Short mmCIF file of C-alpha atoms in Angstrom, two decimals:
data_model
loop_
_atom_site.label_atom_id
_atom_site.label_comp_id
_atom_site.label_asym_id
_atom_site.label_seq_id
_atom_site.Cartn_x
_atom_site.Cartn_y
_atom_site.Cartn_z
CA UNK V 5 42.93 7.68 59.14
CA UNK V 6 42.39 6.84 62.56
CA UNK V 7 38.64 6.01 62.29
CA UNK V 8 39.60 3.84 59.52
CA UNK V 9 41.61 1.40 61.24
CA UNK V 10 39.52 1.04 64.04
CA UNK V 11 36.21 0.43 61.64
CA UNK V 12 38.44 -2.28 59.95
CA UNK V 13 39.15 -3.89 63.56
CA UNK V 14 35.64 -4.18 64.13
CA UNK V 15 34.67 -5.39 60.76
CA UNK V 16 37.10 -8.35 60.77
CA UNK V 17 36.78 -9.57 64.65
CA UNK V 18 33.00 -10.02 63.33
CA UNK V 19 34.12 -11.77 59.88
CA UNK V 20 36.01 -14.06 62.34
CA UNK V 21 33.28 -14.58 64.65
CA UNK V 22 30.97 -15.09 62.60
CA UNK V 23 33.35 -17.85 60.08
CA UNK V 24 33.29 -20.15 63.77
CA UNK V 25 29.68 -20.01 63.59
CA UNK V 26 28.80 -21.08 60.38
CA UNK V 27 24.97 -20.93 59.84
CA UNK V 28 23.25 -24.57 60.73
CA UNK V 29 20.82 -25.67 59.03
CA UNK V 30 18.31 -27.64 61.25
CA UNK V 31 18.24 -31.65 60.91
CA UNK V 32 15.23 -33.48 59.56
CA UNK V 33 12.55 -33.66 62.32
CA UNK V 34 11.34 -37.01 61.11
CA UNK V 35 14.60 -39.05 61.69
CA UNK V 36 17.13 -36.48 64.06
CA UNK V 37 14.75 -34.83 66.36
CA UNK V 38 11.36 -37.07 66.89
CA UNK V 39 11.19 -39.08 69.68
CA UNK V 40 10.54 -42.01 68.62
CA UNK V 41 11.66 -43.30 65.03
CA UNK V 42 10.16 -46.52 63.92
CA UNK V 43 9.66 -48.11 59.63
CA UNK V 44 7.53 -46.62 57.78
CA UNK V 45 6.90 -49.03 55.76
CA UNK V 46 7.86 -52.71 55.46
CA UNK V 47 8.53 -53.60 52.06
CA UNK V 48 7.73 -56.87 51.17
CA UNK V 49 8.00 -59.21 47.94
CA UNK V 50 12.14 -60.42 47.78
CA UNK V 51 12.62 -64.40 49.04
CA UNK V 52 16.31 -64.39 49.88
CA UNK V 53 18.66 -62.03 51.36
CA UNK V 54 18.99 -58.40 50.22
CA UNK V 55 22.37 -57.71 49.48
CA UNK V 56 22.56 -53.58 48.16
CA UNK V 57 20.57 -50.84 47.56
CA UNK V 58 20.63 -48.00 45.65
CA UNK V 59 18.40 -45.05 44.29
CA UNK V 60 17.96 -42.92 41.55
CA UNK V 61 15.11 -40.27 40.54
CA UNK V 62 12.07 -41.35 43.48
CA UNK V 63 13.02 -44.54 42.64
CA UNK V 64 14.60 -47.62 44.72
CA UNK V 65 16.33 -50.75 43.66
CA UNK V 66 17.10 -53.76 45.50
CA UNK V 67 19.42 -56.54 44.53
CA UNK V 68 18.74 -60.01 46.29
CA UNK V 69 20.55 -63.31 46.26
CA UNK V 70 16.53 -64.77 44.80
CA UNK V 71 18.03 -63.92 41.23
CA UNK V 72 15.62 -60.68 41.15
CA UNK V 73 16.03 -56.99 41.03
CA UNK V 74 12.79 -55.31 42.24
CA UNK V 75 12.19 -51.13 41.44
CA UNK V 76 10.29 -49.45 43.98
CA UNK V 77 8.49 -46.49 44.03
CA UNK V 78 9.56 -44.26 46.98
CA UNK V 79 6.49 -42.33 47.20
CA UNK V 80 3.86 -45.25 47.08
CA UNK V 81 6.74 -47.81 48.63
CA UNK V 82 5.28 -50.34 46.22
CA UNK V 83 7.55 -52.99 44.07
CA UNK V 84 6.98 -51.29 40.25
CA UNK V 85 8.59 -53.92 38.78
CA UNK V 86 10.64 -57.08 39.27
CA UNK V 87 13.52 -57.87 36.63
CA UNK V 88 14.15 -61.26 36.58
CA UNK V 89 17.23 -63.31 35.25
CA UNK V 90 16.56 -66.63 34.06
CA UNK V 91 19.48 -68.26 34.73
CA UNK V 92 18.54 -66.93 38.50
CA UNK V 93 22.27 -65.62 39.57
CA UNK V 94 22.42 -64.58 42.68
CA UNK V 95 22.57 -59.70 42.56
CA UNK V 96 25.13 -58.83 44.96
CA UNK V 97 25.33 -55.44 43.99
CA UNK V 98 23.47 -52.59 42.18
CA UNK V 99 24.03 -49.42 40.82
CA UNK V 100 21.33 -46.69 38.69
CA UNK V 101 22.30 -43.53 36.82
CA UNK V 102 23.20 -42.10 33.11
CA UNK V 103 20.34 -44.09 31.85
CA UNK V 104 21.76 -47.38 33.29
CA UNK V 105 20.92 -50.11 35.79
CA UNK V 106 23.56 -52.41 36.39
CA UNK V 107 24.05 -55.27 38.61
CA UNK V 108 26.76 -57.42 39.76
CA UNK V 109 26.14 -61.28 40.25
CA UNK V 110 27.79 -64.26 41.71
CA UNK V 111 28.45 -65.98 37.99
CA UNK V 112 31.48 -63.34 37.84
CA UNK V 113 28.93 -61.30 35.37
CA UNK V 114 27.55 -57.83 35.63
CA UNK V 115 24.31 -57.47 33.76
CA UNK V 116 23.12 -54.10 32.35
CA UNK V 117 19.63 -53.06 31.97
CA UNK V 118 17.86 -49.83 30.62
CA UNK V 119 16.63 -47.58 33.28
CA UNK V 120 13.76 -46.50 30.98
CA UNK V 121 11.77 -49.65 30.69
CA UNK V 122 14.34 -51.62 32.07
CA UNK V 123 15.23 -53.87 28.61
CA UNK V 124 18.40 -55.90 28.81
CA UNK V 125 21.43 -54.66 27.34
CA UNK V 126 24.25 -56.54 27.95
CA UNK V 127 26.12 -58.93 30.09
CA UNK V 128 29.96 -57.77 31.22
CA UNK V 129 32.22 -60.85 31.74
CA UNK V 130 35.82 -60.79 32.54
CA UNK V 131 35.79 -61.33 36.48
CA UNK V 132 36.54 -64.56 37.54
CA UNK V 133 34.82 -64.58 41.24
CA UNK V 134 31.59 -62.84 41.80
CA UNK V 135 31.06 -59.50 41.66
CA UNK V 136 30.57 -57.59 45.35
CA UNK V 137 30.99 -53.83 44.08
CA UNK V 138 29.77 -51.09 41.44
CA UNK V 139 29.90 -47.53 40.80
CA UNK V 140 29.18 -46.08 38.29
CA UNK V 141 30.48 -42.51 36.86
CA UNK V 142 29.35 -40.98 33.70
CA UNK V 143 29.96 -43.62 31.20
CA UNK V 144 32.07 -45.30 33.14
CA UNK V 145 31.31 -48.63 35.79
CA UNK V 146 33.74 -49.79 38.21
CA UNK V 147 33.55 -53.06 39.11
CA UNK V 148 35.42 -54.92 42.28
CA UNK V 149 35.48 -58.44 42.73
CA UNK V 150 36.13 -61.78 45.08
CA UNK V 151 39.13 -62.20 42.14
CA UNK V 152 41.18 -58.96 43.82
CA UNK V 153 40.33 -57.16 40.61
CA UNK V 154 38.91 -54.10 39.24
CA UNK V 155 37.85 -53.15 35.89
CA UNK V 156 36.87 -50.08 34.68
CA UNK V 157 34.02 -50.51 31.53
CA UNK V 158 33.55 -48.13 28.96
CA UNK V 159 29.62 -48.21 28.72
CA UNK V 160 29.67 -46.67 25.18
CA UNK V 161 30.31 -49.52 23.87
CA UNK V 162 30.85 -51.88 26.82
CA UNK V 163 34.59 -52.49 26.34
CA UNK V 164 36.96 -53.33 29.48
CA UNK V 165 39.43 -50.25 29.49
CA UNK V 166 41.29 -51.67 32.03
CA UNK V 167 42.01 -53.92 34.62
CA UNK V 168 43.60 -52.65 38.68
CA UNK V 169 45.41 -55.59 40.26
CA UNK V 170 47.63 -54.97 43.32
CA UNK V 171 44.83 -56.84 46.23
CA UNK V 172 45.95 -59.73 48.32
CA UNK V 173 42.43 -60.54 48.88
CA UNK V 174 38.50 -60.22 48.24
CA UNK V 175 37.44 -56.38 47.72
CA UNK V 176 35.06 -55.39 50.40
CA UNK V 177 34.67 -51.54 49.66
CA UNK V 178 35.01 -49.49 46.28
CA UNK V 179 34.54 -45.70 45.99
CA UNK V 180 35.12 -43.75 42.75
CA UNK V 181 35.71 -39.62 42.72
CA UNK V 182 32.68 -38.07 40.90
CA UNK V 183 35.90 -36.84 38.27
CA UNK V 184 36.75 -39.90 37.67
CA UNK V 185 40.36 -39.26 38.64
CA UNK V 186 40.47 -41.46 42.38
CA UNK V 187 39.33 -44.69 42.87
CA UNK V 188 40.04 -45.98 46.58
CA UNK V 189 39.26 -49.63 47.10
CA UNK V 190 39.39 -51.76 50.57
CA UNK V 191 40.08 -55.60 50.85
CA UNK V 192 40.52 -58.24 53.40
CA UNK V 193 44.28 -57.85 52.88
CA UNK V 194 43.61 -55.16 55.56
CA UNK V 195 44.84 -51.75 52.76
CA UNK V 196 42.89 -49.41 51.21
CA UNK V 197 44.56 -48.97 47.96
CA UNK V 198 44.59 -45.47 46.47
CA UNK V 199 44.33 -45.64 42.59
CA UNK V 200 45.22 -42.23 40.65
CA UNK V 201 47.36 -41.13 37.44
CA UNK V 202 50.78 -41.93 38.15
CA UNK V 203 52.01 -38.12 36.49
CA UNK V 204 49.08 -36.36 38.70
CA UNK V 205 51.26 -37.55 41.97
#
């Protein structure tokens, strides 16, 4: 009886002591802990401004307002590849993943490209300013634009599902729950905007 309780005591002051000091796990010497940090590598090969970055499987791509995509490889920190629009729109915004690259421009288009060999799919049109923000969830891109509209694009068969409207302003920010069930967007109209299912309130 007695013993009991007082084992019991012991055991949970530990559990408690030991819950405010969670295990830590220690930072990356190469970027928290050296003294000195400095580039690794300066990556080379873009002629205008570099507007997003994103990565996917070793690999990096950049989006530039020189009408180019470039893929870099992370290990040798070499340009791969270089996708190239001819009609030379300005790539504001990238995203990779689900076997997709896609990129938004400042002709109001997105443009989709195969992550394999990076072949052209198809070109999304419905925005009426450019196109400053991506993400992209399963099948599913979310696209933000200078308009003070989102879309959400069924990549199955690259339909517009449907169209957000409630901004004042250009949309600065976009961020999309891995579920697919938030979507939080931020515009010059100084809100973030919280968009969910109206019956999951």
């Amino acid at each position: 009886g007695g013993s009991s309780s007082s084992n019991s005591t012991t055991l949970s002051t530990k559990t408690s002591k030991e819950a405010k000091s969670p295990q830590r796990h220690p930072p990356p010497a190469s970027l928290l802990t050296a003294e000195r940090v400095v580039p690794k590598a300066v990556m080379r090969g873009h002629t205008g401004t570099i507007w997003a970055l994103d990565t996917f499987g070793g690999v990096l791509f950049s989006a530039s307002d020189d009408g180019t995509l470039r893929v870099w490889d992370l290990h040798s920190l070499e340009c791969v590849h270089t996708i190239e629009d001819p009609y030379k729109s300005k790539k504001l915004c990238v995203a990779a993943g689900y076997g997709l690259l896609c990129t938004g421009t400042d002709d109001c288009k997105i443009k989709i490209y195969g992550l394999g060999n990076f072949d052209y799919r198809r070109t999304l049109s419905g925005h009426q300013w450019e196109v400053w923000q991506l993400q992209l969830r399963e099948h599913y891109l979310f696209s933000a634009s200078y308009d003070s509209k989102i879309k959400i694009w069924d990549l199955t068969d690259y339909a517009c599902v449907r169209t957000l409207e409630g901004h004042q302003g250009y949309i600065h920010a976009l961020h999309a729950g891995n579920n697919c069930q938030v979507l939080v967007s931020g515009s010059i109209d100084r809100s973030l905007r919280v968009w969910t299912d109206e019956e999951a309130q």
